[in-house]
Coordinates of C-alpha atoms in Angstrom, one line a residue:
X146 CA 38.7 -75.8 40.4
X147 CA 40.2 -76.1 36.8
X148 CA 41.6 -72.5 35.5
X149 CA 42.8 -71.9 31.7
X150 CA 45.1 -69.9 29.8
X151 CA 43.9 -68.2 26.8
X152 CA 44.6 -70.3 24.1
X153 CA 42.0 -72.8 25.9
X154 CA 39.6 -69.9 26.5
X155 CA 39.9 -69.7 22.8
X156 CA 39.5 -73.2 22.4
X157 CA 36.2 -73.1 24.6
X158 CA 34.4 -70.7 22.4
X159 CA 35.1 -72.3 19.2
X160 CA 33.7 -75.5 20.5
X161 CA 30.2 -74.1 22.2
X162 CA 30.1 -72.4 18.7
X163 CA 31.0 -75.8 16.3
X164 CA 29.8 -78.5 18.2
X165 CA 26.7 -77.0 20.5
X166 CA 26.0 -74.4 18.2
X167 CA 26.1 -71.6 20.8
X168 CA 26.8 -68.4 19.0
X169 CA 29.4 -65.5 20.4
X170 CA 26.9 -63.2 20.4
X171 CA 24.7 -65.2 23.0
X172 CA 27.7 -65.7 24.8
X173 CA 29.0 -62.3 25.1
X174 CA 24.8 -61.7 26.4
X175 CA 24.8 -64.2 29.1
X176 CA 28.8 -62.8 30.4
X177 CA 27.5 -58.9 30.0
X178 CA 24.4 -59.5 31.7
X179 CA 25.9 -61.7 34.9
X180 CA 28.4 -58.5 34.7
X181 CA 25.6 -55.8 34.7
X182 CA 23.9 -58.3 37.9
X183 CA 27.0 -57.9 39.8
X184 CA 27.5 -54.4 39.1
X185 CA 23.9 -53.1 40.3
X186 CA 24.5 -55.8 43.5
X187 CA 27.3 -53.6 44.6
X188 CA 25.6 -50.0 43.3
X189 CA 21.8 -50.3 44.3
X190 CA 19.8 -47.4 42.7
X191 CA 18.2 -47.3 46.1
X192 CA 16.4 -43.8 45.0
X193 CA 19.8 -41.9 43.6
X194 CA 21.5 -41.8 40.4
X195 CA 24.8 -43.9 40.3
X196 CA 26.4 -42.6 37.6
X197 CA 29.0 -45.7 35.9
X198 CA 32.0 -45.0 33.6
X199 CA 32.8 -47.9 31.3
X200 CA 35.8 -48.0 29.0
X201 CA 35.2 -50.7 26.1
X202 CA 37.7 -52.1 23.8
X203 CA 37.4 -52.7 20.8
X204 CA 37.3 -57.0 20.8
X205 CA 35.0 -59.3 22.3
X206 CA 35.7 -57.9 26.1
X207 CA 34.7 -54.4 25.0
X208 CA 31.7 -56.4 23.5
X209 CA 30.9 -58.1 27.0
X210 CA 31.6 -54.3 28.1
X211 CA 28.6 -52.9 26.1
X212 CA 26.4 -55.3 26.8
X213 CA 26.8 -54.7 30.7
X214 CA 26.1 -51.0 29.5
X215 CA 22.6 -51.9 27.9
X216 CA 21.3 -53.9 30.7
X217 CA 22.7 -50.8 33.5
X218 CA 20.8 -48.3 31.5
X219 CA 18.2 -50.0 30.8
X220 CA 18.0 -50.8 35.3
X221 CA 17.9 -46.8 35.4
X222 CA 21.9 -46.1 35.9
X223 CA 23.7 -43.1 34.3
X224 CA 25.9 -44.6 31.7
X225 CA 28.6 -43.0 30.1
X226 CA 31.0 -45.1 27.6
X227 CA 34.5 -44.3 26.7
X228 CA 36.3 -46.0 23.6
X229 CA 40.0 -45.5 22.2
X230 CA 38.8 -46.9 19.1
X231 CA 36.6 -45.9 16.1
X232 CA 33.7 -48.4 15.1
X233 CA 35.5 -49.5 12.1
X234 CA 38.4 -51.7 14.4
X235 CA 35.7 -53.4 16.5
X236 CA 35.4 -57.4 16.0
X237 CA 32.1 -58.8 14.6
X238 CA 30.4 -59.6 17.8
X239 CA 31.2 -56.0 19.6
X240 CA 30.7 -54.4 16.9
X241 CA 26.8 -55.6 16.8
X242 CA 26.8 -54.9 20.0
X243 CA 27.5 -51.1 19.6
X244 CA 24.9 -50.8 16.9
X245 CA 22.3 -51.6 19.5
X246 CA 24.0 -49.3 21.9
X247 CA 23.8 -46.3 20.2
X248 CA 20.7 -46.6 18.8
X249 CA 19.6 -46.9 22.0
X250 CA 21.4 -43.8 22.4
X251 CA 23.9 -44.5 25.2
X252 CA 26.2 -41.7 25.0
X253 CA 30.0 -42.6 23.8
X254 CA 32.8 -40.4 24.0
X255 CA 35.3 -41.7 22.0
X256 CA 39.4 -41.1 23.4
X257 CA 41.9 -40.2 20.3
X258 CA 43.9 -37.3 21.9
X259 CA 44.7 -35.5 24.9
X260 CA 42.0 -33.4 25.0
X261 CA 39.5 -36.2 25.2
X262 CA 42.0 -37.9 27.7
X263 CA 41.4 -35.3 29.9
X264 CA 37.7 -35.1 29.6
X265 CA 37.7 -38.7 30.1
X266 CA 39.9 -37.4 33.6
X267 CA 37.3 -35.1 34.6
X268 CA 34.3 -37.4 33.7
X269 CA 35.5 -40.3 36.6
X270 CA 35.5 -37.1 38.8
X271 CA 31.6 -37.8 39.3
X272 CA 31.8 -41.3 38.4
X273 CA 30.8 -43.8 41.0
X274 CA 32.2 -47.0 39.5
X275 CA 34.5 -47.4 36.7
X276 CA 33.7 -50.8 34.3
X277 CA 37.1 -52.1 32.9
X278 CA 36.0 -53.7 29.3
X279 CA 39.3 -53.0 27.5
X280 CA 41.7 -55.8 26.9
X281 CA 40.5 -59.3 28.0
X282 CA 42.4 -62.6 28.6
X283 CA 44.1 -62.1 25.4
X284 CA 46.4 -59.7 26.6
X285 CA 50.0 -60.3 26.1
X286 CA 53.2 -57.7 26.3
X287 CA 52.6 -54.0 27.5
X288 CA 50.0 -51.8 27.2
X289 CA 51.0 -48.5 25.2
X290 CA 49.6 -45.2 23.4
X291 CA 46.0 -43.7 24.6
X292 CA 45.1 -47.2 26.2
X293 CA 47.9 -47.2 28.6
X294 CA 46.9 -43.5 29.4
X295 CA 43.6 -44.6 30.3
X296 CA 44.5 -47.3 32.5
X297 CA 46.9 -44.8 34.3
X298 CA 43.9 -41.9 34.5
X299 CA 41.4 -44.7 35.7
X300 CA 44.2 -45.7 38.5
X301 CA 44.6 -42.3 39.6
X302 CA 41.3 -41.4 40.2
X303 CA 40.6 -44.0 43.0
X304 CA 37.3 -44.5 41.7
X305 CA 36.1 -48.3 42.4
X306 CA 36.4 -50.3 39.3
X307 CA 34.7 -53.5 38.4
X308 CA 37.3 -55.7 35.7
X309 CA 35.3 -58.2 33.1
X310 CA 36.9 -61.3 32.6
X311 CA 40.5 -59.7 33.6
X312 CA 42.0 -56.2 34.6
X313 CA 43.1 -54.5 31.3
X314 CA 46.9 -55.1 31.1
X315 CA 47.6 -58.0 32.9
X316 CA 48.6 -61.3 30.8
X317 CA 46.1 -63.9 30.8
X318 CA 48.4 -67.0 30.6
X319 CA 50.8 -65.9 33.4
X320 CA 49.8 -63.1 35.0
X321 CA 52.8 -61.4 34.4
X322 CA 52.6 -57.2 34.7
X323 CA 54.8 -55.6 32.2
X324 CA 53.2 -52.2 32.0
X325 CA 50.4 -50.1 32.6
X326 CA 47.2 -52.4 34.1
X327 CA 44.4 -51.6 36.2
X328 CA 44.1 -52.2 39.6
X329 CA 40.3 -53.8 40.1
X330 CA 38.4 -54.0 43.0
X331 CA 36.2 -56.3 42.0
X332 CA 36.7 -58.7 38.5
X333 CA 34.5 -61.3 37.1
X334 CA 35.5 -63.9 34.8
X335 CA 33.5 -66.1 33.0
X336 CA 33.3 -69.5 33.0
X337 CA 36.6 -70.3 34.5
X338 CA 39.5 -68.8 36.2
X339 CA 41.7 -67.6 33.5
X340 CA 46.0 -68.1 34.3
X341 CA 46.3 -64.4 34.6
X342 CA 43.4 -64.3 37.1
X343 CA 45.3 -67.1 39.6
X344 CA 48.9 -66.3 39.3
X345 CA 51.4 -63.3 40.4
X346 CA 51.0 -60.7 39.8
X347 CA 48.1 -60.3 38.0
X348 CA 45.9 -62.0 40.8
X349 CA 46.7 -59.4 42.5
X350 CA 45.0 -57.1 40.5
X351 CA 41.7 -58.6 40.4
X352 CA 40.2 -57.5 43.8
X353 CA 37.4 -59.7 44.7
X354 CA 37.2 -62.3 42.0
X355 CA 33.9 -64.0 41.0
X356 CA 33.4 -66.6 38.7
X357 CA 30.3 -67.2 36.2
X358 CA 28.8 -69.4 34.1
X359 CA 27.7 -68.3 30.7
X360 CA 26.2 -71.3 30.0
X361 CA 28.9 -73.5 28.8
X362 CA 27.8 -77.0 28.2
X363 CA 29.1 -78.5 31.4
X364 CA 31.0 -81.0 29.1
X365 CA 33.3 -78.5 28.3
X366 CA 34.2 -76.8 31.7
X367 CA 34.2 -79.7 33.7
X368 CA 37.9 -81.2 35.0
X369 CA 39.4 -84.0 32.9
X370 CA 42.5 -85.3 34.5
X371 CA 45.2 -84.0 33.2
X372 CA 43.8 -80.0 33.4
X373 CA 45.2 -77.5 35.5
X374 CA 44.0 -76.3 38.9
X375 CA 43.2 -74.5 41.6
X376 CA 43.7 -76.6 45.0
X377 CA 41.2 -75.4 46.8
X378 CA 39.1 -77.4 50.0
X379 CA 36.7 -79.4 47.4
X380 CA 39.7 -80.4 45.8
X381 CA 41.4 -81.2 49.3
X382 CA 38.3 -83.4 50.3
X383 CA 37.9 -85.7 47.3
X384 CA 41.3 -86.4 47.9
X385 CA 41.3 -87.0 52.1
X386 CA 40.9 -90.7 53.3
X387 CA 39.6 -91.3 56.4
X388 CA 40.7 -93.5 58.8
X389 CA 38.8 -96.8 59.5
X390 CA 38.2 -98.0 62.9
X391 CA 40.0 -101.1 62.2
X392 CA 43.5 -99.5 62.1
X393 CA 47.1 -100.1 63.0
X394 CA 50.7 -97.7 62.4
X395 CA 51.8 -100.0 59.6
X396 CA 48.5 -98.5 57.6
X397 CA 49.6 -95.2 57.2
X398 CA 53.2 -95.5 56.1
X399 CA 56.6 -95.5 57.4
X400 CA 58.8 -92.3 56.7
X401 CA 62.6 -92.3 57.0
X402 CA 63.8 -88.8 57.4
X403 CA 67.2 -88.7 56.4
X404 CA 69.7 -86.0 56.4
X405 CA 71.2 -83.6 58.8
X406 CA 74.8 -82.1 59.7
X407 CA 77.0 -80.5 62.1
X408 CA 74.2 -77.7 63.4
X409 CA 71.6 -78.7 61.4
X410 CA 69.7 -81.0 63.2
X411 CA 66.9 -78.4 63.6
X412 CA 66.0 -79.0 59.9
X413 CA 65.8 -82.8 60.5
X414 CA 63.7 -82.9 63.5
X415 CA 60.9 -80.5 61.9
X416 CA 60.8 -82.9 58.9
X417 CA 60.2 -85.8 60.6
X418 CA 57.7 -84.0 63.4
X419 CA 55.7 -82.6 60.1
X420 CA 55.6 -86.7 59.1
X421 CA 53.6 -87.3 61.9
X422 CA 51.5 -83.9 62.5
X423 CA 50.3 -85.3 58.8
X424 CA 49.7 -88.6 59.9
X425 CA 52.5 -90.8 59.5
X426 CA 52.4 -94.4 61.2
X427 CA 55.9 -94.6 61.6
X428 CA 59.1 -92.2 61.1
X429 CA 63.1 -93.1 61.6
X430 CA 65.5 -90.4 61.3
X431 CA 68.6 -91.6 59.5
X432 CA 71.6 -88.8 60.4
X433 CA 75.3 -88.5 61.1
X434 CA 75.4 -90.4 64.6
X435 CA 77.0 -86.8 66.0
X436 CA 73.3 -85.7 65.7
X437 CA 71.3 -88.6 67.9
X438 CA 71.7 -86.9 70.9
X439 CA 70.4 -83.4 69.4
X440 CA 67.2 -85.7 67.1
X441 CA 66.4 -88.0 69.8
X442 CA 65.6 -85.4 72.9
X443 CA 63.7 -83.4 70.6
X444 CA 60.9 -86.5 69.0
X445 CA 60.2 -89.0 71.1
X446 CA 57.7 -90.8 68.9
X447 CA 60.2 -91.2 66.3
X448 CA 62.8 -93.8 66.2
X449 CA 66.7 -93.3 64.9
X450 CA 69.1 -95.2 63.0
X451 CA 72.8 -93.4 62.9
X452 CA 75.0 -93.5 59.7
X453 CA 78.6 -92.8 59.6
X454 CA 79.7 -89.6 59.3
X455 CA 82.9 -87.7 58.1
X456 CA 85.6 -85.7 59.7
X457 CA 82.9 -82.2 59.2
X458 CA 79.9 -84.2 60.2
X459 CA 78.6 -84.9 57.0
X460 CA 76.5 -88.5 55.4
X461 CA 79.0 -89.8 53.0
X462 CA 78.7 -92.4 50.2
X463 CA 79.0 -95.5 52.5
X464 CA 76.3 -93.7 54.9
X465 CA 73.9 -94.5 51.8
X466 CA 74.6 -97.6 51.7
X467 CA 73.9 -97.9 55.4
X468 CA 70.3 -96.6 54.4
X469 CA 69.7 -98.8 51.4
X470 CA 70.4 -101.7 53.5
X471 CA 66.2 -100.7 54.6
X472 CA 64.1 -103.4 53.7
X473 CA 60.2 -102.9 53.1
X474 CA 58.1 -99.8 51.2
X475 CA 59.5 -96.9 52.8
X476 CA 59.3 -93.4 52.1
X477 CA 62.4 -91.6 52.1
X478 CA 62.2 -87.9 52.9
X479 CA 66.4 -86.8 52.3
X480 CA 68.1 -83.5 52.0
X481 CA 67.4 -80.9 54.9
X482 CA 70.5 -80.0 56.4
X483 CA 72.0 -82.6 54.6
X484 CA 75.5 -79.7 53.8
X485 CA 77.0 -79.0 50.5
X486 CA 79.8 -81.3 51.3
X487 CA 81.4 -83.2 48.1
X488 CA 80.7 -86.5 50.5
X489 CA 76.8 -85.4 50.9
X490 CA 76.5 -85.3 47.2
X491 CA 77.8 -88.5 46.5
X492 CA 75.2 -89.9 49.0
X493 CA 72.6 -88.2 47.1
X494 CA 74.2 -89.8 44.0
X495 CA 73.8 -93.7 45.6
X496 CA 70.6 -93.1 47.3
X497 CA 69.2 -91.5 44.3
X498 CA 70.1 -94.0 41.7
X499 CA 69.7 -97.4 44.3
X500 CA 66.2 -96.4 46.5
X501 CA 63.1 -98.1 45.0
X502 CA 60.6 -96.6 46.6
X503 CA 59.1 -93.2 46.7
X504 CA 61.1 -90.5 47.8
X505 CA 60.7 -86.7 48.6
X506 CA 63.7 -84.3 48.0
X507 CA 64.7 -81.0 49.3
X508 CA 67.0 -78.1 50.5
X509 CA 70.9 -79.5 49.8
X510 CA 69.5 -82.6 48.3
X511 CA 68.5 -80.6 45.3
X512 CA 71.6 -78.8 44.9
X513 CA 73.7 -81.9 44.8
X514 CA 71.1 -83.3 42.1
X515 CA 71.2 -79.8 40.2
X516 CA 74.9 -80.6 40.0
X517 CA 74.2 -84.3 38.7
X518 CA 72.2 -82.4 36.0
X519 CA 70.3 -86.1 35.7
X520 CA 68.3 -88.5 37.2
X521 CA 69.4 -92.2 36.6
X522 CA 66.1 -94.3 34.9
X523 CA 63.8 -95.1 37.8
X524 CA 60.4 -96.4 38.3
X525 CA 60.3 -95.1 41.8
X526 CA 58.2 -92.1 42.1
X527 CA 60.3 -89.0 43.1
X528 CA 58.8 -85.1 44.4
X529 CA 61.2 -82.2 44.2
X530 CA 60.3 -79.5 46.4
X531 CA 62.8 -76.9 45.7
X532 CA 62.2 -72.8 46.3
X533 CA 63.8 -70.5 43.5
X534 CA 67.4 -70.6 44.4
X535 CA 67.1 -74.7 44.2
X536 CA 65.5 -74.6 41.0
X537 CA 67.4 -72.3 39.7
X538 CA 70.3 -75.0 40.1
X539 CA 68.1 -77.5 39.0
X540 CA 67.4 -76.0 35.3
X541 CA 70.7 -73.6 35.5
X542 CA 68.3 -70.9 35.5
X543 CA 68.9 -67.8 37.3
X544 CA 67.0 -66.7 39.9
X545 CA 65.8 -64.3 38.5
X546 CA 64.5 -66.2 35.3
X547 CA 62.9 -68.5 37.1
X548 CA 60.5 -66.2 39.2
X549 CA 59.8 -64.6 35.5
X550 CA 59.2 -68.0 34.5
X551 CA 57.6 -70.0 37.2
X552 CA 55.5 -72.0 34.7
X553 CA 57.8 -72.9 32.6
X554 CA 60.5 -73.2 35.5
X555 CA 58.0 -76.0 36.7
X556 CA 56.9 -77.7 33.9
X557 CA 60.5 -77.6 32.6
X558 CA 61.7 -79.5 35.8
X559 CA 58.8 -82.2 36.0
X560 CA 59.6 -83.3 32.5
X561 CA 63.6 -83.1 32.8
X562 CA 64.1 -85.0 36.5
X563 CA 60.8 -86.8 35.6
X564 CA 59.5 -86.0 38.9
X565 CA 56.2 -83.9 40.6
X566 CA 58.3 -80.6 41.4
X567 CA 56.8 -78.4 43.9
X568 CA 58.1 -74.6 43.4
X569 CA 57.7 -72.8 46.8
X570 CA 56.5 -68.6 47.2
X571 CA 53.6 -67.1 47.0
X572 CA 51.1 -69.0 45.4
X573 CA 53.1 -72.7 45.5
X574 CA 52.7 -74.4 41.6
X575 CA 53.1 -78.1 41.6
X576 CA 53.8 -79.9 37.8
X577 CA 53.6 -83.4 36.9
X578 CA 56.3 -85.2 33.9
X579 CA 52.5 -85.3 32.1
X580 CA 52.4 -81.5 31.8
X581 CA 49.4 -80.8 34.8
X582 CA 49.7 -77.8 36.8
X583 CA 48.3 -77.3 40.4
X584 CA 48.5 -73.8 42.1
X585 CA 47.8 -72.9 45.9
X586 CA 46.7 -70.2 47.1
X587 CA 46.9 -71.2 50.9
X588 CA 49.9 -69.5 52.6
X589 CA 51.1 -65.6 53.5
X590 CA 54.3 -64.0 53.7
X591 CA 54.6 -65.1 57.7
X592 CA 56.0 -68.1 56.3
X593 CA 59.0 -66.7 54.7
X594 CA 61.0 -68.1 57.6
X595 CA 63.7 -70.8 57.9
X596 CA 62.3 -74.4 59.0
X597 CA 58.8 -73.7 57.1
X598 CA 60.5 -75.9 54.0
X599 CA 61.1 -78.8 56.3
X600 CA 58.1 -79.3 57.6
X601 CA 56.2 -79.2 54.2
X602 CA 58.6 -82.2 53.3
X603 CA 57.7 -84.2 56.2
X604 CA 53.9 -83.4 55.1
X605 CA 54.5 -84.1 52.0
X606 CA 56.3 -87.3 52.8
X607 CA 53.7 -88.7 55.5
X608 CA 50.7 -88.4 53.0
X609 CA 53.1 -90.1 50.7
X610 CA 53.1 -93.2 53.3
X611 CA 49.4 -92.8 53.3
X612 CA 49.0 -93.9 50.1
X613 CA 48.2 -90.8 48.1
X614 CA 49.7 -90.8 45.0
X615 CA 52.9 -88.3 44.7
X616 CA 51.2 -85.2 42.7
X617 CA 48.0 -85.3 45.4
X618 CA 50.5 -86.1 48.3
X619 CA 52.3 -82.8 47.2
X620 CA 49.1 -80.4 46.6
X621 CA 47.7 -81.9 49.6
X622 CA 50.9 -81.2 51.6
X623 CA 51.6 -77.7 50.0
X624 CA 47.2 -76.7 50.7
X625 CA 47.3 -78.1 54.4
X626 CA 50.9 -76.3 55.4
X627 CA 49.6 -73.1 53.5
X628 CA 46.1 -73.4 55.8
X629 CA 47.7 -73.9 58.8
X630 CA 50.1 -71.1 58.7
X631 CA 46.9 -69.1 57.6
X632 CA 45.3 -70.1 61.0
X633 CA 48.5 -69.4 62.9
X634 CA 48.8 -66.2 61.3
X635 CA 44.9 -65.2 61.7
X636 CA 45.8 -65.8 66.0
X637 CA 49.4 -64.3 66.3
X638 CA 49.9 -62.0 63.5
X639 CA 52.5 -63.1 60.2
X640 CA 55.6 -61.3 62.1
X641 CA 57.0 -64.0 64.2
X642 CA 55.2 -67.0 62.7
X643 CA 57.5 -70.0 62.9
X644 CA 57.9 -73.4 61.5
X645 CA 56.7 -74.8 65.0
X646 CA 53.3 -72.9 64.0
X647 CA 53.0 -74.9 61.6
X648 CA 53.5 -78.2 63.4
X649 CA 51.5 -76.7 66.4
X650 CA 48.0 -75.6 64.0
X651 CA 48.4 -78.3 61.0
X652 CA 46.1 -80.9 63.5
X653 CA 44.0 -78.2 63.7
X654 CA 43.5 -77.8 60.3
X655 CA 42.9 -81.5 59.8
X656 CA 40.4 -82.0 62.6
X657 CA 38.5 -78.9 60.8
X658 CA 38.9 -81.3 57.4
X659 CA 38.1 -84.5 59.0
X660 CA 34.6 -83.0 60.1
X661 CA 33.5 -81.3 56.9
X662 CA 35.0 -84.8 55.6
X663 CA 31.9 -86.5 57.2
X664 CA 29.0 -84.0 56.5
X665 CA 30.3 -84.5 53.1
X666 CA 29.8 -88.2 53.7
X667 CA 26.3 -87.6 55.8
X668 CA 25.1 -85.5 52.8
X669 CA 25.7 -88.2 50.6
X670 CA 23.6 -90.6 52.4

């Protein structure tokens, strides 16, 4: 599903207004009146009164607000409207939209001072449901004066609310919480997902979240190929190939899993089992030959190729050019418990700037190219999967910077390594060099747990060998580890969920895909 940030949104309505003709105000009807649906869904009349607070703004999402109020009172609820603004500040569309309110004779309190603030306090007392029509996806910075003091009266009453378009006070191009905001149980949003509705932390204020069309022309909300995203399972289908009857290993790739150390073959061997839970023809590990006894027990579908180590157990410069010495389109997963050793950065050097085929990259790998600070000109496709320490090395970010920043962390590192960079936590993003964004929202806070990052890059690498291209091998890879540690959580709980979890539920999840994959198919037909 394609989601926007507000300069799009922005976009959007200008167009249905230039080139379709399709004036605000019939927008701002269609959004207020799937809003006031919703609404009376979740608070049937059913013979009582339900009595509904809403607090409007005074731009176009206080506009969708009153317009949600008109259709409520005129369904037989008890509508009470709050405003922290006089008539005279409202924009064009809302402030029609008031005209027909009041001379309707809706009753509005208006909010100026303390006294009215704590009227407004006492009025949510005997409110059933609270309509958040403040601040829309326009929102930027923090929230301050009478309108933050709203927000914080309408959170403390613990009175359901119902947020249009976005809760009041989060940011609707990164979600990003600076202040005041309220905390939704349900939101609708209209047309499409906005940023601030997808991302942390402001997904998290949105409750239920239900999107609704307003009737956009379908031309302009429709995905073009280089928008941003929502993985979600349509996504994941369109982008699954089956497997013909007629098949042999050599069809679905061959994966060389390189890396490894002294006491960190553990990382290795979930990399290359994660190849083949994905569906991998073929995978070699390539590690210090101190490790084959460790690798070998542990994967007996796999084959091994030693390299020469050093004195600490470490792949030096001349064990890369033991690897390159591979012949045929291979993917190369490298880096998990690879070591920080100066000799295992100078085999990331020579692999890096000598491989020609596609290659994935992760844990120690990224830190030795963070300190390279470049990628030598390639055509060979490359996927960074680094968590927020690693890309903090990768940009010289701190850590902290880049959690602020994921979006432009990502987008930043695409362009700059040239690469599809995958940055791991809660809700993954993946970027392309082009500038597309992908977020999942697959995944729980089980898999903060060592070995989870291994196996996503075996994932990762064995759709690569299945001939996805690298930004859908990634998204696929980061939705399908997300889902499975979502099954194994769902049957053992998130505390103790391991990277074996993963490995032992990802065929799961696949068998699930493959069959929805063929009603899909049957449907068709």
């Amino acid at each position: 599903m394609r989601f926007i940030d507000g300069e799009c949104s922005r976009n959007l309505d200008r167009e249905a207004m230039e080139k379709y003709g399709l004036d605000t105000l019939v927008l701002m009807e269609n959004a207020g009146l799937r809003g006031a649906d919703l609404i009376a869904e979740k608070f049937p009349l059913e013979y009582k009164k339900v009595k509904i607070a809403i607090v409007i703004g005074k731009g176009n999402n206080g506009g969708d607000a009153l317009v949600v109020a008109r259709h409520l009172y005129n369904k037989g609820y008890d509508i009470q409207l709050f405003c922290p603004y006089r008539p005279s500040e409202f924009s064009p569309a809302a402030a029609a939209n008031y005209t027909t309110v009041e001379t309707m004779g809706i009753p509005v309190k208006f909010i100026t001072n303390e006294r009215e603030l704590l009227i407004f306090k006492v009025m949510l007392l005997s409110s059933h449901c609270v309509v958040d029509g403040l601040f829309g996806s326009g929102f930027h910075g923090t929230m301050t004066g009478i309108a933050a003091d709203i927000v914080n009266v309408i959170n403390e009453a613990k009175r359901p609310v119902f947020a249009l378009d976005i809760p009041s006070g989060v940011d609707g191009d990164d979600g990003s919480v600076s202040g005041p905001a309220i905390k939704a149980r349900w939101t609708v949003t209209f047309a499409l997902p906005k940023r601030g509705n997808i991302l942390s932390p402001g997904g998290e204020y949105n409750g239920e979240l239900t999107v609704v069309d307003i009737s956009f022309p379908r031309e302009l909300t429709e995905e073009k190929e280089n928008d941003d995203i929502i993985i979600d399972e349509t996504w994941a289908l369109a982008k699954m190939r089956p497997r013909k009857s007629e098949s042999h290993k050599g069809l679905y790739g061959h994966v060389l899993v390189a890396g490894g150390s002294d006491g960190m073959a553990g990382s290795l061997i979930l990399a290359g089992k994660g190849a083949l839970k994905s569906g991998a023809g073929l995978v070699t590990y390539m590690m210090p030959q101190s490790l084959y006894p460790a690798v070998a027990s542990h994967n007996m579908e796999a084959m091994t190729i030693t390299l020469p180590e050093n004195e600490e157990g470490s792949l030096t410069e001349e064990s890369a050019e033991f690897l390159l010495k591979q012949t045929g389109n291979k993917i190369l997963v490298m880096g998990m418990g690879l070591s920080r050793h100066e000799d295992s950065k100078a085999f990331v050097k020579k692999v890096l700037d000598h491989y020609n085929c596609p290659m994935v990259m992760d844990a120690d790998a990224l830190m030795a190219l963070g300190e390279l600070g470049e990628r030598k000109k390639s055509s060979h496709p490359l996927i960074l999967t680094p968590h927020p320490g690693e890309m903090a090395r990768l940009l010289g970010w701190s850590i902290r910077e880049v959690q602020e920043k994921r979006i432009q962390a990502v987008t930043e590192a695409a362009k700059k390594y040239d690469a599809v960079v995958v940055l791991k936590g809660n809700k993954t993003m993946i970027a392309t060099p082009g500038g597309k964004l992908m977020v999942n929202l697959t995944g729980n806070a089980g898999m903060a747990t060592c070995g989870m990052g291994d196996v996503l890059a075996g994932i990762i690498g064995g759709l690569l060998g299945q001939g996805l291209d690298p930004s859908s091998a990634a998204a696929l890879g980061v939705y399908f580890h997300g889902l499975a540690g979502d099954w194994a959580a769902a049957e053992k709980s998130q505390m103790g969920l391991n990277a074996g979890d993963i490995l032992e539920y990802l065929p799961k999840v696949l068998r699930d895909y493959e069959a929805k994959l063929k009603e899909v198919a049957t449907d068709v037909l």
